[in-house]
Tab-separated table of C-alpha atoms in Angstrom:
chain	number	residue	atom	x	y	z
A	6	MET	CA	148.029	82.819	159.571
A	7	ILE	CA	150.089	83.256	162.760
A	8	PHE	CA	153.312	85.270	162.874
A	9	ILE	CA	155.906	84.018	165.376
A	10	THR	CA	159.128	85.710	166.433
A	11	GLY	CA	161.845	83.658	168.103
A	12	GLY	CA	160.853	80.508	166.249
A	13	THR	CA	164.384	79.098	166.244
A	14	GLY	CA	164.666	79.094	170.053
A	15	LEU	CA	163.575	76.658	172.729
A	16	VAL	CA	160.096	78.067	173.375
A	17	GLY	CA	159.451	79.242	169.813
A	18	SER	CA	160.299	75.832	168.356
A	19	HIS	CA	157.791	74.087	170.618
A	20	ILE	CA	155.123	76.688	169.880
A	21	LEU	CA	155.647	76.084	166.162
A	22	LEU	CA	155.403	72.334	166.709
A	23	GLN	CA	152.078	72.593	168.553
A	24	LEU	CA	150.603	75.013	166.004
A	25	CYS	CA	151.682	72.861	163.065
A	26	GLN	CA	150.246	69.764	164.753
A	27	LYS	CA	146.940	71.638	164.931
A	28	GLY	CA	147.103	72.393	161.230
A	29	GLU	CA	147.678	76.140	161.654
A	30	ARG	CA	149.541	78.103	159.003
A	31	VAL	CA	152.609	79.795	160.478
A	32	LEU	CA	155.060	82.462	159.385
A	33	ALA	CA	158.218	82.428	161.515
A	34	LEU	CA	160.922	85.064	161.863
A	35	ARG	CA	164.570	84.044	162.023
A	36	ARG	CA	167.767	86.070	162.164
A	37	ASN	CA	170.214	85.676	159.286
A	38	SER	CA	172.793	84.284	161.711
A	39	SER	CA	170.444	81.813	163.412
A	40	THR	CA	170.246	78.098	162.768
A	41	LEU	CA	167.138	75.996	162.297
A	42	GLU	CA	168.776	73.005	163.963
A	43	ILE	CA	166.994	73.305	167.323
A	44	CYS	CA	163.600	73.664	165.682
A	45	ARG	CA	164.263	70.817	163.245
A	46	ARG	CA	165.369	68.568	166.113
A	47	VAL	CA	162.236	69.399	168.165
A	48	PHE	CA	160.015	68.381	165.263
A	49	SER	CA	162.084	65.242	164.643
A	50	GLN	CA	161.978	64.200	168.316
A	51	ASN	CA	158.190	64.386	168.119
A	52	SER	CA	157.929	62.415	164.857
A	53	SER	CA	156.764	65.534	163.019
A	54	ILE	CA	159.627	66.275	160.649
A	55	ASP	CA	157.217	66.487	157.697
A	56	LEU	CA	155.361	69.281	159.480
A	57	PHE	CA	158.627	71.194	159.850
A	58	LYS	CA	158.672	71.633	156.076
A	59	SER	CA	155.343	73.473	156.245
A	60	ILE	CA	156.795	76.422	158.192
A	61	ASP	CA	157.145	79.608	156.167
A	62	TRP	CA	160.430	81.162	157.330
A	63	VAL	CA	161.453	84.779	156.804
A	64	ASN	CA	164.896	86.257	157.474
A	65	GLY	CA	165.107	89.513	159.393
A	66	ASP	CA	165.208	91.130	162.813
A	67	LEU	CA	162.911	93.014	165.148
A	68	ASN	CA	164.196	96.429	164.087
A	69	ASN	CA	163.587	95.883	160.364
A	70	ILE	CA	160.253	97.689	160.249
A	71	PRO	CA	159.456	97.221	156.510
A	72	MET	CA	160.051	93.469	156.900
A	73	LEU	CA	157.857	93.291	160.010
A	74	GLU	CA	155.100	95.204	158.250
A	75	LYS	CA	155.202	92.819	155.315
A	76	CYS	CA	154.979	89.790	157.616
A	77	ILE	CA	152.386	91.019	160.106
A	78	SER	CA	150.136	92.341	157.336
A	79	ARG	CA	149.722	88.722	156.165
A	80	CYS	CA	148.625	87.416	159.572
A	81	GLU	CA	145.738	87.471	162.042
A	82	TYR	CA	147.651	86.600	165.222
A	83	VAL	CA	151.127	87.295	166.596
A	84	ILE	CA	153.204	85.384	169.143
A	85	HIS	CA	156.234	87.430	170.167
A	86	ALA	CA	158.748	85.022	171.689
A	87	ALA	CA	162.003	86.556	170.451
A	88	ALA	CA	164.332	88.090	173.031
A	89	LEU	CA	167.960	88.431	173.957
A	90	VAL	CA	168.742	86.624	177.196
A	91	SER	CA	172.022	87.964	178.531
A	92	PHE	CA	173.420	88.824	181.938
A	93	HIS	CA	176.593	90.427	180.626
A	94	PRO	CA	176.942	94.185	181.308
A	95	GLU	CA	178.371	94.794	177.829
A	96	ASP	CA	175.082	93.631	176.264
A	97	LYS	CA	173.005	96.413	177.823
A	98	LYS	CA	172.520	98.271	174.521
A	99	LYS	CA	171.576	95.056	172.701
A	100	LEU	CA	168.988	94.319	175.396
A	101	VAL	CA	167.425	97.717	174.787
A	102	ASP	CA	167.499	97.359	170.991
A	103	ILE	CA	166.070	93.842	170.881
A	104	ASN	CA	163.900	93.420	173.949
A	105	ILE	CA	162.463	96.921	174.313
A	106	ASN	CA	162.635	98.580	170.897
A	107	GLY	CA	161.961	95.309	169.079
A	108	THR	CA	158.847	94.681	171.167
A	109	ALA	CA	157.648	98.238	170.579
A	110	ASN	CA	157.979	97.664	166.826
A	111	VAL	CA	155.992	94.428	166.943
A	112	MET	CA	153.246	96.056	169.016
A	113	ASN	CA	152.998	99.176	166.830
A	114	ILE	CA	152.755	97.208	163.607
A	115	SER	CA	150.258	94.778	165.135
A	116	ILE	CA	148.049	97.761	165.964
A	117	ASP	CA	148.466	99.222	162.467
A	118	PHE	CA	147.349	96.003	160.761
A	119	GLY	CA	144.516	95.082	163.111
A	120	ILE	CA	145.980	91.910	164.616
A	121	LYS	CA	143.306	89.980	166.531
A	122	LYS	CA	145.559	89.085	169.464
A	123	CYS	CA	149.228	89.178	170.407
A	124	VAL	CA	150.807	86.882	172.998
A	125	TYR	CA	154.044	88.180	174.492
A	126	VAL	CA	156.463	85.715	176.109
A	127	SER	CA	158.001	87.505	179.071
A	128	SER	CA	159.690	86.088	182.182
A	129	ILE	CA	159.285	85.745	185.930
A	130	ALA	CA	162.226	88.171	186.038
A	131	THR	CA	159.704	91.013	185.584
A	132	LEU	CA	157.640	90.120	188.661
A	133	GLY	CA	157.890	91.474	192.188
A	134	ARG	CA	160.338	89.016	193.674
A	135	ASN	CA	161.878	91.843	195.675
A	136	SER	CA	158.552	93.390	196.718
A	137	THR	CA	157.229	90.422	198.699
A	138	ASP	CA	158.509	87.665	200.991
A	139	GLU	CA	155.479	85.551	200.136
A	140	ILE	CA	154.322	83.708	197.021
A	141	VAL	CA	154.721	85.759	193.848
A	142	ASP	CA	151.572	85.956	191.734
A	143	GLU	CA	150.284	88.151	188.914
A	144	ASN	CA	149.485	90.971	191.326
A	145	CYS	CA	153.078	91.420	192.487
A	146	ASN	CA	154.500	94.509	190.824
A	147	PHE	CA	158.058	94.930	189.631
A	148	LYS	CA	160.223	96.834	192.095
A	149	LEU	CA	163.456	98.278	190.780
A	150	SER	CA	166.462	97.559	192.990
A	151	ASN	CA	170.160	96.847	192.678
A	152	LEU	CA	169.241	93.146	192.601
A	153	GLU	CA	167.594	93.463	189.192
A	154	SER	CA	169.639	92.613	186.099
A	155	ASN	CA	169.738	94.573	182.867
A	156	TYR	CA	167.880	91.621	181.360
A	157	SER	CA	164.981	91.763	183.838
A	158	ILE	CA	164.739	95.537	183.438
A	159	SER	CA	164.634	95.189	179.644
A	160	LYS	CA	161.851	92.587	179.846
A	161	TYR	CA	159.904	94.771	182.263
A	162	MET	CA	160.208	97.739	179.910
A	163	ALA	CA	159.151	95.504	177.013
A	164	GLU	CA	156.031	94.581	178.986
A	165	GLN	CA	155.232	98.276	179.297
A	166	GLU	CA	155.199	98.460	175.500
A	167	VAL	CA	152.743	95.560	175.437
A	168	TRP	CA	150.440	97.191	177.996
A	169	ARG	CA	150.690	100.462	176.093
A	170	ALA	CA	149.560	98.652	172.940
A	171	SER	CA	146.693	97.168	174.944
A	172	ASN	CA	145.588	100.660	175.915
A	173	GLU	CA	145.665	101.568	172.227
A	174	GLY	CA	143.239	98.778	171.330
A	175	LEU	CA	145.353	95.666	170.746
A	176	ASP	CA	144.217	92.485	172.521
A	177	VAL	CA	147.262	91.113	174.332
A	178	ILE	CA	148.301	88.333	176.676
A	179	ILE	CA	151.544	88.295	178.650
A	180	VAL	CA	152.927	85.000	179.938
A	181	ASN	CA	155.696	84.822	182.542
A	182	PRO	CA	157.399	81.420	182.539
A	183	SER	CA	159.731	80.386	185.324
A	184	VAL	CA	162.986	78.515	184.548
A	185	ILE	CA	162.146	76.536	181.418
A	186	LEU	CA	163.394	72.959	181.130
A	187	GLY	CA	163.539	71.453	177.671
A	188	PRO	CA	165.644	70.159	174.775
A	189	GLY	CA	167.022	73.302	173.167
A	190	ASP	CA	170.674	74.098	172.522
A	191	TRP	CA	172.247	71.924	175.200
A	192	VAL	CA	175.151	74.333	175.729
A	193	LYS	CA	173.086	77.530	176.001
A	194	GLY	CA	170.257	78.902	178.113
A	195	SER	CA	168.419	76.812	180.684
A	196	SER	CA	168.953	73.641	178.605
A	197	ARG	CA	172.594	73.881	179.624
A	198	ILE	CA	171.679	72.599	183.090
A	199	PHE	CA	171.520	69.084	181.636
A	200	HIS	CA	174.824	69.437	179.783
A	201	SER	CA	176.717	70.878	182.752
A	202	ILE	CA	175.567	68.179	185.157
A	203	TYR	CA	176.283	65.403	182.660
A	204	LYS	CA	179.803	66.813	182.247
A	205	GLY	CA	180.429	66.597	185.975
A	206	LEU	CA	179.247	69.837	187.566
A	207	ARG	CA	180.218	69.692	191.239
A	208	PHE	CA	178.606	72.869	192.580
A	209	PHE	CA	174.985	73.716	193.318
A	210	PRO	CA	173.510	77.068	194.421
A	211	PRO	CA	171.507	77.131	197.656
A	212	GLY	CA	168.550	79.060	196.232
A	213	LYS	CA	165.030	78.085	195.256
A	214	THR	CA	162.923	79.084	192.262
A	215	GLY	CA	160.217	77.901	189.879
A	216	PHE	CA	160.695	75.413	187.053
A	217	VAL	CA	158.412	74.570	184.134
A	218	ASP	CA	158.418	72.146	181.203
A	219	VAL	CA	158.736	73.789	177.790
A	220	TYR	CA	155.863	71.603	176.613
A	221	ASP	CA	153.571	73.210	179.187
A	222	VAL	CA	154.731	76.706	178.257
A	223	SER	CA	154.052	76.194	174.550
A	224	ALA	CA	150.762	74.346	175.111
A	225	ILE	CA	149.390	77.103	177.351
A	226	ILE	CA	150.480	79.849	174.951
A	227	VAL	CA	148.612	78.162	172.095
A	228	LYS	CA	145.500	77.717	174.258
A	229	LEU	CA	145.554	81.351	175.367
A	230	LEU	CA	146.032	82.579	171.803
A	231	PHE	CA	142.636	81.256	170.724
A	232	LEU	CA	140.786	81.632	174.033
A	233	LYS	CA	138.384	84.532	174.500
A	234	VAL	CA	140.513	86.221	177.134
A	235	SER	CA	142.752	89.227	176.663
A	236	ASN	CA	144.711	91.956	178.412
A	237	GLU	CA	145.768	89.574	181.163
A	238	ARG	CA	149.032	88.241	182.589
A	239	PHE	CA	149.669	84.597	183.481
A	240	ILE	CA	152.539	83.018	185.424
A	241	LEU	CA	153.569	79.648	183.982
A	242	ASN	CA	155.237	77.555	186.671
A	243	GLY	CA	155.169	73.824	187.206
A	244	ILE	CA	156.918	73.509	190.559
A	245	ASN	CA	158.799	75.536	193.172
A	246	THR	CA	161.869	73.727	194.407
A	247	SER	CA	165.553	74.117	195.190
A	248	TYR	CA	168.300	74.073	192.615
A	249	GLU	CA	169.827	71.251	194.630
A	250	SER	CA	166.731	69.070	194.148
A	251	VAL	CA	166.667	69.664	190.385
A	252	PHE	CA	170.409	69.100	189.990
A	253	ASN	CA	170.209	65.878	192.028
A	254	LEU	CA	167.275	64.587	189.986
A	255	ILE	CA	169.102	65.233	186.717
A	256	ALA	CA	172.253	63.534	188.022
A	257	ASP	CA	170.242	60.523	189.198
A	258	ASN	CA	168.618	60.163	185.769
A	259	PHE	CA	172.055	60.265	184.162
A	260	ASN	CA	173.230	57.752	186.786
A	261	ILE	CA	176.194	59.934	187.688
A	262	LYS	CA	177.497	61.545	190.873
A	263	ARG	CA	175.367	64.352	192.256
A	264	PRO	CA	176.786	67.877	192.571
A	265	ASN	CA	177.969	67.939	196.185
A	266	ILE	CA	179.519	71.353	196.859
A	267	ARG	CA	177.085	73.950	198.151
A	268	VAL	CA	177.845	77.469	196.947
A	269	THR	CA	178.394	79.725	199.952
A	270	PRO	CA	178.316	83.538	199.782
A	271	PHE	CA	182.128	83.461	199.838
A	272	LEU	CA	182.369	80.903	197.018
A	273	LYS	CA	179.836	82.914	195.028
A	274	GLU	CA	181.964	86.054	195.201
A	275	ILE	CA	185.129	84.171	194.322
A	276	GLY	CA	183.481	82.164	191.545
A	277	TRP	CA	182.118	84.937	189.361
A	278	ARG	CA	185.326	86.943	189.707
A	279	ILE	CA	187.478	84.003	188.638
A	280	GLU	CA	185.176	83.346	185.703
A	281	LYS	CA	185.351	87.008	184.686
A	282	PHE	CA	189.146	86.883	184.763
A	283	ARG	CA	189.166	83.669	182.712
A	284	SER	CA	186.860	85.227	180.135
A	285	LEU	CA	189.252	88.148	179.691
A	286	ILE	CA	192.207	85.813	179.195
A	287	LEU	CA	190.322	83.506	176.817
A	288	GLN	CA	188.547	86.410	175.094
A	289	ARG	CA	185.081	84.899	175.450
A	290	LYS	CA	182.009	85.749	177.443
A	291	SER	CA	182.051	84.479	181.001
A	292	LEU	CA	179.846	81.508	181.798
A	293	ILE	CA	179.008	82.907	185.240
A	294	THR	CA	178.354	86.584	185.868
A	295	LYS	CA	177.735	88.535	189.051
A	296	GLU	CA	174.030	88.639	188.173
A	297	THR	CA	173.638	84.895	187.572
A	298	ALA	CA	175.630	84.124	190.706
A	299	GLU	CA	173.344	86.364	192.764
A	300	SER	CA	170.174	84.825	191.321
A	301	GLY	CA	171.209	81.340	192.407
A	302	MET	CA	171.344	82.466	196.026
A	303	ARG	CA	167.756	83.781	196.197
A	304	GLU	CA	164.636	81.923	197.280
A	305	SER	CA	161.493	82.721	195.291
A	306	THR	CA	158.117	80.985	195.082
A	307	PHE	CA	155.674	81.492	192.190
A	308	SER	CA	151.983	80.707	191.784
A	309	SER	CA	150.344	79.405	188.591
A	310	LYS	CA	146.879	79.101	190.139
A	311	LYS	CA	145.414	81.725	187.808
A	312	VAL	CA	146.184	79.858	184.581
A	313	GLU	CA	145.520	76.449	186.131
A	314	LYS	CA	142.021	77.544	187.108
A	315	LEU	CA	141.264	79.268	183.796
A	316	LEU	CA	142.352	76.346	181.610
A	317	ASN	CA	141.811	73.528	184.103
A	318	TYR	CA	145.430	72.755	183.329
A	319	LYS	CA	147.736	70.289	185.047
A	320	PHE	CA	151.467	70.815	184.645
A	321	ARG	CA	153.824	67.950	183.948
A	322	THR	CA	155.667	66.622	186.997
A	323	LEU	CA	159.331	67.465	187.486
A	324	ASP	CA	160.165	63.750	187.579
A	325	ASP	CA	158.636	63.185	184.146
A	326	THR	CA	160.182	66.339	182.710
A	327	VAL	CA	163.709	65.534	183.842
A	328	ALA	CA	163.505	61.864	182.854
A	329	ASN	CA	162.231	62.783	179.395
A	330	TYR	CA	164.895	65.366	178.640
A	331	CYS	CA	167.770	63.372	180.098
A	332	LYS	CA	166.880	60.607	177.645
A	333	MET	CA	166.790	63.142	174.798
A	334	TYR	CA	170.197	64.506	175.816
A	335	ILE	CA	171.756	61.034	175.797
A	336	LYS	CA	170.160	60.303	172.419
A	337	ASP	CA	171.479	63.544	170.960
A	338	LEU	CA	174.994	62.593	172.088
A	339	GLY	CA	174.746	59.793	169.551
């Protein structure tokens, strides 16, 4: 059996789908406050709703050690995909509790119960974007600077727990996906790109980064889980391109007006401050933070050659990815 954390999220749902389609038995962790709607919809969109019923769900969180012990003791493999993704300064403690301490708990218990292999889903945010002006690959080390968010620092520290577990005898794999495109919660995370553009987003950041289809991320994770390779890191990135190109492609598939206002350094500074003020008035978390505004201005290029060569893998094209998920978004609107 395979234990999966983060099974209700975008990546976790697609991992569960691929494992269930292969006939694997899965035990998936969910928080008491989480909904199964994203996961159920992913299975339904892929004509696999009957397989959804085969998932063994357990309620709990990453800091409930007795619960984790009970779950992991039943399994042979672990995929740790759960994480808090937040760029809000007030969530710093939660990032430590969930991303760092939670990962340490999963690793420790996996060691205790002799898990065959653990795959940890990290992020390109932990790689050396600030340590090189060239293409970022698996050999680029994290370099702490004032450009790094609390989120990226928490994921980097979580990786250190994974490598520590590796040194203590656990076979591990770390994957670092770029910006993941897919049909998750359309108003949260990277899936929100589709929603915002459909609703008439007018602005686009001038930066460049990597993008990858959630199908590719989940497919590669499943392949690496059973492959005889361990204690390695793999970047998962389908294409390096500008935010403008991705936003335009999504708008074209929706047959609506493209975002046409380029975010300048001045607009960036004004924008996140206005959003912060609005969030205080409306008593909700701001949609744009200083950290997210800064990230949209950077230009980063990532290489997936290592995993492509190992698996002889070909990533889905951006055109196919965007067309597919724009259709799903329209369908979900009803």
